[in-house]
Amino acid sequence: MKSKIIRKRTKLADARELLLNSFTPPDSCETIELNDSCGRVLAKDVIAERNVPHYDRAAMDGYAVRSSDTVSASDSSPIILRATDEISEGSCVRVHTGSAMPPESDAVVKIEDTSHKGDLIEVHTQVHPGKHVGYTGEDIKIGDKVLDAGHFLRPCDIAMLASIGINIIEVYRKPVVAIIPTGNELVKRPSQITPPPGKITETNSLMAGMYVSKWGGKPQYCDIVPDNPELIGQVIESQLNADMILLCGGTSVGERDHVPDAVDSIGKILVHGIGISPGKPTALGVINNIPVICMPGYPAAGLVCLFEFVRPSLMKLAHINKIRTPPLQARLDRKITSRIGYVTYTRVRLENGNAIPLMTSGAGIMSSVSRADGFVVIEENVEGYEEGEIVEVELIE
Amino acid sequence: MKSKIIRKRTKLADARELLLNSFTPPDSCETIELNDSCGRVLAKDVIAERNVPHYDRAAMDGYAVRSSDTVSASDSSPIILRATDEISEGSCVRVHTGSAMPPESDAVVKIEDTSHKGDLIEVHTQVHPGKHVGYTGEDIKIGDKVLDAGHFLRPCDIAMLASIGINIIEVYRKPVVAIIPTGNELVKRPSQITPPPGKITETNSLMAGMYVSKWGGKPQYCDIVPDNPELIGQVIESQLNADMILLCGGTSVGERDHVPDAVDSIGKILVHGIGISPGKPTALGVINNIPVICMPGYPAAGLVCLFEFVRPSLMKLAHINKIRTPPLQARLDRKITSRIGYVTYTRVRLENGNAIPLMTSGAGIMSSVSRADGFVVIEENVEGYEEGEIVEVELIE
C-alpha cells in the first residue's frame, strides 16, 4: 500500500480568493475613547457638531481693519490708522493668526504690509472685504460629514476629531483570532529547560499572535492540543466565538496530521495543498462564516501563511482598507531558482540596494528568517531569476 | 519700523542633517519579557545557549534506517525491512518529521519511497548516511550569535528566540519625547463646550504623541504653556530628562512667538526657517545632546514636521534601522504647482492608481489631511507637476 501525499495544489491566488469569499466580516462595534482609537476603523460616519473655525478669525498676523478704510492705500501713499482695542472709523486692532476678528472689522492687513510709529499704523496696501479672514465654518460646517464609516484612524485624523470636540467614538470591534497550536511534540513555553529529544518548544502561536495584534486583531491563545482528532475537534468547537481560527501544525497527510479532517468534520475545508513553497500543506476552511487557516508547523512556512492568508483575512474582518505600500526593488545578488507550479518565497537580506539570497536548508531553518529582511516572491510560472535582475522584495514586518 | 519676518530658509535636507548630527542616541537599555519585545531593538548580541535542533531529528516522515541496509534498493528491486521500535540490522523505525532519530539509525527513507505489508516495509530507494537527518546544531549552534545588537525585533525573530529558550531580553530603552504645547489661544481637551472665540482646543500634542508612540518612542505630555518666554524656558528646563523635546506653536516671528528664543537661551537653535511648505517657521535646536524640534502650530505644518524631522530623529534615538518602504507611484489627476525654493507637500487622495490633489485654502485646513491618503512631495527646484505625470506619493501613516 502506497502512503498518501498531498496531490492537490491549488494556485495561491485562487486559494486566497476562495478563502476571502467564504465569509463576511462581522458588523459589531464598540464605543471607545478617542485617545485609544489609533489604528481602529470607524463604524459610523462622523458628523461635525461644531464649525471649524467656530468663530471668524484672522488668518494672518497683522491688523484687523474696516476694508473701506484702506481704499487706495499703497507704499507711496500709505493710509494711517490708529491701533486701538475696538474698531471704529480710522482705527485698527492688532491681531494674531487665529485671533477672533473684532466686531466691525472685515479684513486683515498683514503685518508685513504695515509699519508703525507708536500707535499710528501705516497701511501700505488696500485690502478687500474678507482678506485674510477665516470665516466660521469655512473648513468644516456643523452637519458636515468629516469622516466616513470604514475610515482607518491615523493620528492626524484623531487630532482633527479632537479639534471638533469629539472625545468618544464608535469603531468596529477588533476581530478575535483563536490560535490553536497542535502537536504531540510541543512543549509549552516559557520552558526553563531544553525539551527532551523529539520535543520542541511551541513558538508558532507566539509568532502568529504578535502578527495578529500588529494587523489589528486580538489573539486568543489556546493550550497545545495533542495530535488527536477528537481533542482537536473539541478545541475548535470551543473557539467558535472567535472571528477567525488559526491552527498551527498537523496539516500534512501523515499519520499524525488530523487538523484538516477535524475542520472538515465541523465545517468545510475549501483547499488543502497550495502551490506555495514553503507552505504547501496549508489548508483553508470555513466554519459558520468563520475563516479557518491551518498553518503548517514549520515556522518559515507558517510565516508565509501569515502574510498570504491571515493578513488579508484579518484586514477583511477588521474592515481595514489600508493602502498597501509597494514592494521594494533590489538587484538580485545571486541567481535563484524555483519549482514551476509553486510561488516560492526566497529569503533575502538587503544591503545597498542588493538582495542577497540566504542559504536555507529547509523550511524549518528559522535563523534564516531572522537574518532576512524580506522575501523575493517567485511567481509559479517562473523558474527563477538571474544574478543582476531587478526583483521585488516583500519586506518581512 | 518694519516688522520682522523669517528671512532665512534652510534647505530641508541640510536642516535635517544638521539636526541628526547634533546628538548621539542614548545607550541606556532595559530587560524586558520576550513577549513584550515586538518593535523593540536589541541592545546586546544574542548568543545561543541551545543547539537547534537540540537533538538529531528526522527531517521527513518515513522510516529511520541504517543506511547500509538500503544499499542498491530500487523500485524494481526493493529491500524489505521490519518495522520495530529499535534499530538493528534489517529493521527500521517509523519516524515523523521532527522525531528523534533512534540510536543506531543514520538516515531516513521518505514515506513516499516505501510501501508496506503489515510490519514489513519495502524500501524502494537507497539512502546515504545522513539522508533526511537534521543534525544537532545544524541550524543554530550553542555559542552562535543569533541576532546582532541593534536588531529590530519582529514577531518572526521573537519566535526564533523563544525556540532557543530565551524568555527575557535586553533592549534599548524607548526614547522619551517631551511634548510641550504652547499658545495663549489653547484650551486643554477634552473640553465639553466649544471654546470661546479666539480660543481653540489643543490637539497638536495628541497628534504628535500618537506618532511618537507609533514610531517607537514614549510621549511625555506637558500642560499647555502660555506665550511667555520665561514660562516656556522653565518648562523646557523641567523636561531635560527627556531624550527629545517637541514644542508645538510659537515658532514664527510674531510678538507672541517666543519658542525658538527660549530654546536658544538654554541650548542652541540650529535652524529657524526651513524651505518646506507648509512648515516654513519650523525651528530645530539642541540642548545638552537633546534634539529640540519646534513645530508650527498649524496642524498640517506640524504633520510635515513630524514626518520630516521627528520621525528620523526618533529612529536615531531608538537605534531603529528599519528599511523604509518606497513611496507609492500614482498618476497625477490634476496639475499641481509649487513655489521654487520650498519642498511642497500637496495632499492627495488615491483612487485607482490616480493621485487626486485636494483643494486646501491654507495650512490650517485640517479636514483635508483626513481626506488625504498621502503627500505628493514637490522638490524645491521643481515648479510643479502636470496632469498625467507619474508622481511619488508618501503615504500618511
CSV table of C-alpha atoms in Angstrom, one decimal, chain A residues 1-5 34-38 49-50 52 54-55 57-61 63 75 94 96-100 111-117 124 138-140 146-147 151-152 154-167 185 189-204 206-208 210-211 214 252-257 298 303 323-329 350 361 364-374 395-397, chain B residues 1-5 34-38 49-50 52 54-55 57-61 63 75 94 96-100 111-117 124 138-140 146-147 151-152 154-167 185 189-204 206-208 210-211 214 252-257 298 303 323-329 350 361 364-374 395-397:
chain,number,residue,atom,x,y,z
A,1,MET,CA,0.0,0.0,0.0
A,2,LYS,CA,1.4,3.4,-1.0
A,3,SER,CA,1.3,6.1,1.6
A,4,LYS,CA,-0.8,9.2,0.8
A,5,ILE,CA,0.7,12.5,-0.1
A,34,LEU,CA,-10.8,58.9,21.0
A,35,ASN,CA,-7.3,58.7,22.7
A,36,ASP,CA,-7.3,54.9,22.2
A,37,SER,CA,-8.5,54.9,18.6
A,38,CYS,CA,-5.2,54.9,16.7
A,49,GLU,CA,-21.3,69.2,15.7
A,50,ARG,CA,-19.0,72.3,15.6
A,52,VAL,CA,-14.2,75.0,12.1
A,54,HIS,CA,-16.0,78.2,15.3
A,55,TYR,CA,-15.6,82.0,15.0
A,57,ARG,CA,-10.7,84.5,12.7
A,58,ALA,CA,-7.6,86.3,11.5
A,59,ALA,CA,-5.7,84.2,9.0
A,60,MET,CA,-2.5,86.2,9.3
A,61,ASP,CA,-0.6,88.3,11.9
A,63,TYR,CA,-4.2,94.4,11.9
A,75,ASP,CA,3.6,102.0,-0.5
A,94,ARG,CA,-3.6,94.2,16.3
A,96,HIS,CA,-2.5,87.3,15.5
A,97,THR,CA,-3.2,84.3,13.3
A,98,GLY,CA,-6.2,82.7,14.9
A,99,SER,CA,-7.4,85.8,16.8
A,100,ALA,CA,-11.1,86.5,16.8
A,111,ILE,CA,2.0,92.8,9.4
A,112,GLU,CA,4.5,92.9,6.5
A,113,ASP,CA,2.3,95.4,4.8
A,114,THR,CA,2.4,97.9,7.7
A,115,SER,CA,4.8,100.0,9.6
A,116,HIS,CA,4.2,101.8,12.8
A,117,LYS,CA,5.2,104.8,14.8
A,124,HIS,CA,0.8,100.2,2.7
A,138,GLU,CA,-15.0,77.7,6.3
A,139,ASP,CA,-13.1,74.5,7.0
A,140,ILE,CA,-15.9,72.3,8.5
A,146,VAL,CA,-16.0,64.8,8.4
A,147,LEU,CA,-15.1,61.1,8.1
A,151,HIS,CA,-12.1,55.2,7.7
A,152,PHE,CA,-8.8,53.8,9.2
A,154,ARG,CA,-4.5,57.7,11.9
A,155,PRO,CA,-3.1,60.2,14.4
A,156,CYS,CA,-3.8,63.1,12.1
A,157,ASP,CA,-7.4,62.1,11.8
A,158,ILE,CA,-7.7,61.7,15.6
A,159,ALA,CA,-6.3,65.2,16.1
A,160,MET,CA,-8.9,66.6,13.7
A,161,LEU,CA,-11.7,64.8,15.5
A,162,ALA,CA,-10.4,66.2,18.8
A,163,SER,CA,-10.4,69.7,17.4
A,164,ILE,CA,-14.1,69.5,16.8
A,165,GLY,CA,-14.8,68.4,20.3
A,166,ILE,CA,-15.2,64.6,19.7
A,167,ASN,CA,-13.9,62.6,22.7
A,185,GLU,CA,6.0,17.1,20.0
A,189,ARG,CA,6.8,28.0,26.9
A,190,PRO,CA,8.4,29.5,28.8
A,191,SER,CA,10.3,26.3,29.5
A,192,GLN,CA,13.4,26.8,31.5
A,193,ILE,CA,15.0,23.6,30.4
A,194,THR,CA,15.8,22.2,27.0
A,195,PRO,CA,12.9,19.9,26.0
A,196,PRO,CA,13.8,16.2,25.7
A,197,PRO,CA,14.8,14.8,22.2
A,198,GLY,CA,11.8,14.6,20.0
A,199,LYS,CA,10.1,17.6,21.8
A,200,ILE,CA,10.3,21.2,20.9
A,201,THR,CA,9.2,24.5,22.4
A,202,GLU,CA,5.9,25.7,20.9
A,203,THR,CA,6.5,29.2,19.4
A,204,ASN,CA,4.2,29.4,16.4
A,206,LEU,CA,3.5,33.5,19.8
A,207,MET,CA,4.6,34.5,16.3
A,208,ALA,CA,1.0,34.3,14.9
A,210,MET,CA,2.1,39.0,17.5
A,211,TYR,CA,1.3,39.4,13.9
A,214,LYS,CA,0.1,44.1,14.7
A,252,SER,CA,0.1,17.4,6.2
A,253,VAL,CA,-1.1,14.0,5.4
A,254,GLY,CA,1.0,11.9,7.9
A,255,GLU,CA,-0.4,9.6,10.5
A,256,ARG,CA,-0.4,12.4,13.0
A,257,ASP,CA,-2.0,15.0,10.8
A,298,TYR,CA,7.3,24.7,10.1
A,303,LEU,CA,5.2,32.8,8.3
A,323,ILE,CA,-3.4,51.3,1.1
A,324,ARG,CA,-0.6,48.7,0.8
A,325,THR,CA,2.8,50.1,0.2
A,326,PRO,CA,4.5,48.8,-2.9
A,327,PRO,CA,7.3,46.1,-2.6
A,328,LEU,CA,10.8,47.4,-2.6
A,329,GLN,CA,13.0,46.9,-5.7
A,350,LEU,CA,19.1,43.7,1.7
A,361,SER,CA,18.5,24.0,4.0
A,364,GLY,CA,12.5,24.8,9.4
A,365,ILE,CA,15.6,26.9,9.3
A,366,MET,CA,14.3,29.7,11.4
A,367,SER,CA,17.5,31.5,11.8
A,368,SER,CA,17.4,32.4,8.1
A,369,VAL,CA,14.1,34.2,8.7
A,370,SER,CA,15.7,36.4,11.4
A,371,ARG,CA,18.6,37.2,9.1
A,372,ALA,CA,16.1,38.0,6.3
A,373,ASP,CA,14.8,41.5,5.6
A,374,GLY,CA,12.2,40.2,3.1
A,395,LEU,CA,9.6,43.2,3.5
A,396,ILE,CA,9.1,41.0,6.5
A,397,GLU,CA,7.4,43.2,9.0
B,1,MET,CA,9.8,100.4,11.8
B,2,LYS,CA,9.3,97.3,9.7
B,3,SER,CA,8.2,94.2,11.4
B,4,LYS,CA,10.4,91.2,11.3
B,5,ILE,CA,9.7,88.1,9.2
B,34,LEU,CA,10.4,38.5,25.3
B,35,ASN,CA,6.6,38.5,24.9
B,36,ASP,CA,6.7,42.3,25.2
B,37,SER,CA,9.5,42.9,22.8
B,38,CYS,CA,7.8,43.4,19.5
B,49,GLU,CA,22.6,28.7,24.7
B,50,ARG,CA,20.9,25.8,23.0
B,52,VAL,CA,18.8,24.0,17.1
B,54,HIS,CA,18.9,20.2,20.1
B,55,TYR,CA,18.8,16.5,19.0
B,57,ARG,CA,16.0,14.6,14.1
B,58,ALA,CA,14.2,13.1,11.2
B,59,ALA,CA,13.7,15.8,8.5
B,60,MET,CA,10.9,13.8,6.7
B,61,ASP,CA,8.1,11.5,7.6
B,63,TYR,CA,11.4,5.2,8.4
B,75,ASP,CA,11.7,0.4,-7.4
B,94,ARG,CA,8.6,4.7,11.8
B,96,HIS,CA,7.8,11.7,11.7
B,97,THR,CA,9.3,15.0,10.8
B,98,GLY,CA,11.0,16.2,13.9
B,99,SER,CA,11.2,12.8,15.6
B,100,ALA,CA,14.4,12.0,17.4
B,111,ILE,CA,7.4,7.5,3.3
B,112,GLU,CA,6.8,8.1,-0.4
B,113,ASP,CA,9.7,5.8,-1.1
B,114,THR,CA,8.3,2.9,0.8
B,115,SER,CA,5.3,0.6,0.7
B,116,HIS,CA,4.2,-1.7,3.5
B,117,LYS,CA,2.6,-5.1,4.1
B,124,HIS,CA,12.4,1.5,-2.9
B,138,GLU,CA,22.6,22.2,12.2
B,139,ASP,CA,20.5,25.4,12.3
B,140,ILE,CA,22.0,27.1,15.3
B,146,VAL,CA,21.8,34.5,16.5
B,147,LEU,CA,20.9,38.2,16.4
B,151,HIS,CA,18.3,44.3,15.5
B,152,PHE,CA,14.7,45.5,15.3
B,154,ARG,CA,9.8,41.4,14.6
B,155,PRO,CA,7.4,38.6,15.5
B,156,CYS,CA,9.4,36.1,13.5
B,157,ASP,CA,12.6,37.0,15.4
B,158,ILE,CA,10.8,36.7,18.7
B,159,ALA,CA,9.5,33.3,17.8
B,160,MET,CA,13.1,32.2,16.9
B,161,LEU,CA,14.4,33.5,20.2
B,162,ALA,CA,11.6,31.7,22.1
B,163,SER,CA,12.5,28.5,20.3
B,164,ILE,CA,16.0,28.6,21.8
B,165,GLY,CA,14.7,29.1,25.3
B,166,ILE,CA,15.1,32.9,25.6
B,167,ASN,CA,12.4,34.5,27.7
B,185,GLU,CA,-5.2,80.6,22.4
B,189,ARG,CA,-9.0,68.9,25.9
B,190,PRO,CA,-11.3,67.1,26.5
B,191,SER,CA,-13.4,70.2,26.6
B,192,GLN,CA,-17.1,69.6,26.5
B,193,ILE,CA,-18.0,73.0,25.3
B,194,THR,CA,-16.9,74.9,22.3
B,195,PRO,CA,-14.1,77.2,23.3
B,196,PRO,CA,-14.8,81.0,23.2
B,197,PRO,CA,-13.9,83.0,20.1
B,198,GLY,CA,-10.2,83.3,19.8
B,199,LYS,CA,-9.6,80.1,21.6
B,200,ILE,CA,-9.1,76.6,20.2
B,201,THR,CA,-8.8,73.1,21.5
B,202,GLU,CA,-5.2,71.9,21.8
B,203,THR,CA,-4.8,68.8,19.6
B,204,ASN,CA,-1.2,69.0,18.3
B,206,LEU,CA,-2.2,64.4,20.8
B,207,MET,CA,-1.2,64.0,17.2
B,208,ALA,CA,2.5,64.3,18.0
B,210,MET,CA,0.4,59.2,18.8
B,211,TYR,CA,3.0,59.4,16.1
B,214,LYS,CA,3.8,54.6,16.6
B,252,SER,CA,7.1,82.2,13.9
B,253,VAL,CA,8.4,85.7,14.5
B,254,GLY,CA,5.3,87.4,15.7
B,255,GLU,CA,5.0,89.2,19.1
B,256,ARG,CA,3.8,86.1,20.7
B,257,ASP,CA,6.4,83.7,19.2
B,298,TYR,CA,-0.8,74.8,12.2
B,303,LEU,CA,2.3,67.0,10.4
B,323,ILE,CA,14.2,49.6,6.0
B,324,ARG,CA,11.9,52.2,4.7
B,325,THR,CA,9.3,51.1,2.1
B,326,PRO,CA,9.4,53.0,-1.1
B,327,PRO,CA,6.8,55.7,-1.9
B,328,LEU,CA,3.9,54.7,-4.0
B,329,GLN,CA,3.6,55.7,-7.6
B,350,LEU,CA,-5.6,57.9,-4.1
B,361,SER,CA,-7.2,77.0,1.4
B,364,GLY,CA,-4.8,75.1,8.9
B,365,ILE,CA,-7.3,73.2,6.8
B,366,MET,CA,-7.2,70.0,8.8
B,367,SER,CA,-10.1,68.3,7.2
B,368,SER,CA,-8.0,68.0,4.0
B,369,VAL,CA,-5.4,66.0,5.9
B,370,SER,CA,-8.1,63.5,6.9
B,371,ARG,CA,-9.3,63.2,3.4
B,372,ALA,CA,-5.7,62.7,2.2
B,373,ASP,CA,-4.0,59.3,1.8
B,374,GLY,CA,-0.6,60.9,1.3
B,395,LEU,CA,1.6,57.7,2.5
B,396,ILE,CA,0.4,59.4,5.6
B,397,GLU,CA,0.6,56.8,8.3
